[in-house]
């Protein structure tokens, strides 16, 4: 049965992570740009896909079925992982548990704090925003210990934990004390150099020439 995947998104960390996961899983998808500054996320068409008015949204279409619509970047990452045996999540229980440990470290302890800080922009709580940003950076720096012996964030193979860690690290890279983080730096450069990561970073940038197939 032929299925197609469309990823609605924009040039944001949540959307880029979802794009990287699809690509790393070997799944072909078409990026669909949602113009956030023009308010397209609150338009009728987009609200029909996601009543929360957020991106990313994955739409899977098959000839003889209703489209399957999935919101939440992390759900999309794990859905991609489920379609790509062993590529983003190891088969072995313990190895997979370690991937989840580090995946959720980034999702809940780093990315969520960064989002909370971002949500305070323009408010009168700038001191709180600074406290959250500093905590997020301090927590992110502790990922240095995860990449001491191994090439990747959760062991010897690339996984969903690398995807979770990459975009947030990239977005704050000018704020990190790199000389004190030699392992994290090596890890970051290794992940940054992956072809699927490079394509994911551009997925919503060069939208005009895209019918992105991998
Ligand atoms: N937890 C959600 C967060 C989704 C989210 O906040 N998306 C932002 C872009 S990264 C968005 O759609 N913002 C538009 C708006 O709030 O109007 C996820 O991981 O997908």
Coordinates of C-alpha atoms and ligand atoms in Angstrom, one line a residue:
X1 CA 0.0 0.0 0.0
X2 CA 1.5 3.4 -1.0
X3 CA 1.6 6.0 1.7
X4 CA 2.9 9.5 1.6
X5 CA 4.1 11.7 4.4
X6 CA 3.8 15.5 4.7
X7 CA 5.4 17.4 7.4
X8 CA 3.9 20.8 8.2
X9 CA 6.4 23.0 9.9
X10 CA 8.8 26.0 9.8
X11 CA 12.4 26.8 10.7
X12 CA 12.0 26.0 14.4
X13 CA 13.8 23.4 16.6
X14 CA 10.7 21.3 17.1
X15 CA 10.1 21.1 13.3
X16 CA 13.7 20.5 12.4
X17 CA 13.9 17.6 14.9
X18 CA 10.9 16.0 13.4
X19 CA 12.4 16.5 9.9
X20 CA 15.7 15.0 10.9
X21 CA 14.0 12.0 12.5
X22 CA 12.0 11.2 9.3
X23 CA 15.1 11.5 7.2
X24 CA 17.3 9.5 9.5
X25 CA 14.6 6.8 9.5
X26 CA 14.8 6.7 5.7
X27 CA 11.3 8.0 5.2
X28 CA 10.4 10.2 2.3
X29 CA 8.4 13.2 3.1
X30 CA 7.3 16.5 1.7
X31 CA 7.9 19.5 3.9
X32 CA 4.9 22.0 3.9
X33 CA 5.8 25.4 5.1
X34 CA 3.5 27.0 7.6
X35 CA 4.0 30.8 7.7
X36 CA 4.1 31.5 11.4
X37 CA 4.7 35.2 11.1
X38 CA 1.7 35.4 8.8
X39 CA -0.4 33.5 11.3
X40 CA -1.0 30.5 9.1
X41 CA -1.0 28.2 12.1
X42 CA -4.2 29.8 13.2
X43 CA -5.9 29.6 9.8
X44 CA -8.8 27.3 9.2
X45 CA -6.8 24.8 7.1
X46 CA -4.1 24.4 9.7
X47 CA -6.6 24.2 12.6
X48 CA -8.3 21.3 10.8
X49 CA -4.9 19.5 11.1
X50 CA -4.1 20.7 14.6
X51 CA -6.7 22.5 16.6
X52 CA -3.9 23.7 19.0
X53 CA -2.6 25.8 16.1
X54 CA 0.9 24.5 16.5
X55 CA 3.6 22.9 14.3
X56 CA 5.0 20.4 13.5
X57 CA 2.2 18.2 12.2
X58 CA 2.8 15.0 10.3
X59 CA 0.1 13.8 7.8
X60 CA 0.3 10.3 6.5
X61 CA -1.9 9.5 3.5
X62 CA -2.7 6.2 2.1
X63 CA -5.0 5.5 -0.8
X64 CA -7.7 3.5 1.0
X65 CA -7.6 5.1 4.5
X66 CA -8.4 8.3 6.2
X67 CA -5.2 10.4 6.7
X68 CA -3.4 9.8 9.9
X69 CA -2.5 13.1 11.6
X70 CA 0.1 13.3 14.3
X71 CA 1.1 16.4 16.3
X72 CA 3.9 16.8 18.9
X73 CA 7.5 16.7 17.6
X74 CA 8.5 14.0 20.0
X75 CA 5.6 11.8 19.0
X76 CA 6.6 12.2 15.4
X77 CA 10.2 11.3 16.2
X78 CA 9.1 8.1 18.0
X79 CA 6.6 7.3 15.2
X80 CA 9.5 7.6 12.7
X81 CA 11.6 5.3 15.0
X82 CA 8.9 2.7 15.0
X83 CA 9.0 2.6 11.2
X84 CA 12.7 2.1 11.0
X85 CA 13.7 -1.0 13.0
X86 CA 16.8 -0.3 15.0
X87 CA 17.7 3.0 13.3
X88 CA 16.6 5.5 16.0
X89 CA 15.8 3.1 18.8
X90 CA 17.8 0.0 19.6
X91 CA 16.0 -3.4 19.7
X92 CA 17.7 -4.4 22.9
X93 CA 15.6 -3.4 26.0
X94 CA 18.5 -1.9 28.0
X95 CA 20.0 -0.1 25.2
X96 CA 16.6 1.4 24.3
X97 CA 16.0 2.4 27.9
X98 CA 19.3 4.4 27.8
X99 CA 18.2 6.1 24.7
X100 CA 15.0 7.0 26.4
X101 CA 16.8 8.2 29.5
X102 CA 18.8 10.7 27.4
X103 CA 16.0 11.5 25.0
X104 CA 13.8 12.6 27.9
X105 CA 16.7 14.4 29.6
X106 CA 16.8 16.7 26.6
X107 CA 13.0 16.9 26.1
X108 CA 12.0 17.5 29.7
X109 CA 15.1 19.0 31.4
X110 CA 16.5 21.1 28.6
X111 CA 14.1 21.8 25.8
X112 CA 11.0 22.3 28.0
X113 CA 12.9 24.8 30.1
X114 CA 14.1 26.6 27.0
X115 CA 10.5 26.8 25.8
X116 CA 9.4 28.1 29.2
X117 CA 12.1 30.8 29.0
X118 CA 11.0 31.7 25.4
X119 CA 7.4 32.0 26.5
X120 CA 8.4 34.8 28.9
X121 CA 9.8 37.0 26.1
X122 CA 8.1 40.4 26.0
X123 CA 6.7 39.9 29.5
X124 CA 7.7 41.8 32.6
X125 CA 9.4 38.6 34.0
X126 CA 12.8 39.1 32.3
X127 CA 14.6 38.1 35.5
X128 CA 12.7 34.8 35.5
X129 CA 13.5 34.3 31.8
X130 CA 17.2 34.7 32.5
X131 CA 17.1 32.3 35.4
X132 CA 15.4 29.7 33.2
X133 CA 17.9 30.2 30.4
X134 CA 20.8 29.9 32.8
X135 CA 19.4 26.7 34.3
X136 CA 18.8 25.2 30.8
X137 CA 22.4 25.9 29.8
X138 CA 23.8 24.5 33.0
X139 CA 21.7 21.3 32.5
X140 CA 22.7 21.0 28.9
X141 CA 26.4 21.3 29.9
X142 CA 25.9 18.1 32.0
X143 CA 25.4 16.1 28.8
X144 CA 29.2 16.2 28.5
X145 CA 29.1 13.1 30.7
X146 CA 27.0 11.2 28.2
X147 CA 29.4 11.5 25.4
X148 CA 32.6 10.8 27.3
X149 CA 33.3 7.3 26.1
X150 CA 30.9 6.9 23.2
X151 CA 30.5 8.6 19.9
X152 CA 26.8 9.2 20.3
X153 CA 24.5 10.5 23.0
X154 CA 23.3 7.1 24.1
X155 CA 26.0 4.7 23.1
X156 CA 27.8 3.6 20.0
X157 CA 25.0 4.1 17.5
X158 CA 23.1 7.2 16.4
X159 CA 19.6 7.4 18.1
X160 CA 16.6 9.5 18.9
X161 CA 18.7 10.9 21.8
X162 CA 21.1 12.5 19.3
X163 CA 18.1 14.1 17.5
X164 CA 16.7 15.4 20.8
X165 CA 20.0 16.9 21.8
X166 CA 21.1 18.4 18.5
X167 CA 18.8 21.3 17.7
X168 CA 18.7 22.7 21.3
X169 CA 22.6 22.6 21.4
X170 CA 22.7 24.3 18.0
X171 CA 20.4 27.0 19.1
X172 CA 22.5 28.0 22.1
X173 CA 25.9 27.1 20.7
X174 CA 27.2 30.7 21.0
X175 CA 26.3 30.6 24.8
X176 CA 28.1 27.4 25.7
X177 CA 31.6 27.3 27.3
X178 CA 33.0 25.0 24.6
X179 CA 36.6 24.8 26.0
X180 CA 35.1 23.0 29.1
X181 CA 33.0 20.7 26.9
X182 CA 35.4 18.8 24.6
X183 CA 33.3 15.6 24.4
X184 CA 30.1 17.6 23.7
X185 CA 31.9 19.6 21.0
X186 CA 33.1 16.4 19.3
X187 CA 29.6 14.9 19.5
X188 CA 28.1 18.2 18.1
X189 CA 30.4 18.3 15.1
X190 CA 29.8 14.6 14.4
X191 CA 26.0 15.0 14.4
X192 CA 26.1 18.3 12.5
X193 CA 28.0 16.5 9.7
X194 CA 25.4 13.9 9.1
X195 CA 23.7 14.3 5.7
X196 CA 20.2 13.7 7.1
X197 CA 20.9 16.4 9.8
X198 CA 22.1 18.8 7.2
X199 CA 19.0 18.2 5.1
X200 CA 16.7 18.5 8.1
X201 CA 18.2 21.9 9.0
X202 CA 17.3 23.1 5.5
X203 CA 14.0 21.3 5.2
X204 CA 11.9 24.5 5.7
X205 CA 14.5 26.9 4.4
X206 CA 14.6 26.0 0.7
X207 CA 11.0 25.1 0.6
X208 CA 10.5 26.3 -3.0
X209 CA 12.7 23.6 -4.5
X210 CA 11.5 20.9 -2.2
X211 CA 9.7 17.8 -2.8
X212 CA 12.1 16.3 -0.3
X213 CA 12.8 12.7 -1.0
X214 CA 15.4 10.7 0.8
Ligands
LIG1 N1 5.3 20.5 22.4 C1 5.0 20.8 21.0 C2 5.3 22.3 20.9 C3 4.8 22.8 19.5 C4 5.1 24.3 19.4 O1 5.0 25.1 20.4 N2 5.3 24.7 18.2 C5 5.6 26.1 17.9 C6 6.7 26.2 16.9 S1 8.2 25.4 17.4 C7 4.4 26.8 17.3 O2 3.6 26.1 16.5 N3 4.2 28.1 17.5 C8 3.2 28.8 16.9 C9 2.3 29.5 17.8 O3 2.3 29.1 19.0 O4 1.5 30.3 17.3 C10 5.9 20.0 20.1 O5 7.0 19.5 20.5 O6 5.6 19.8 18.9

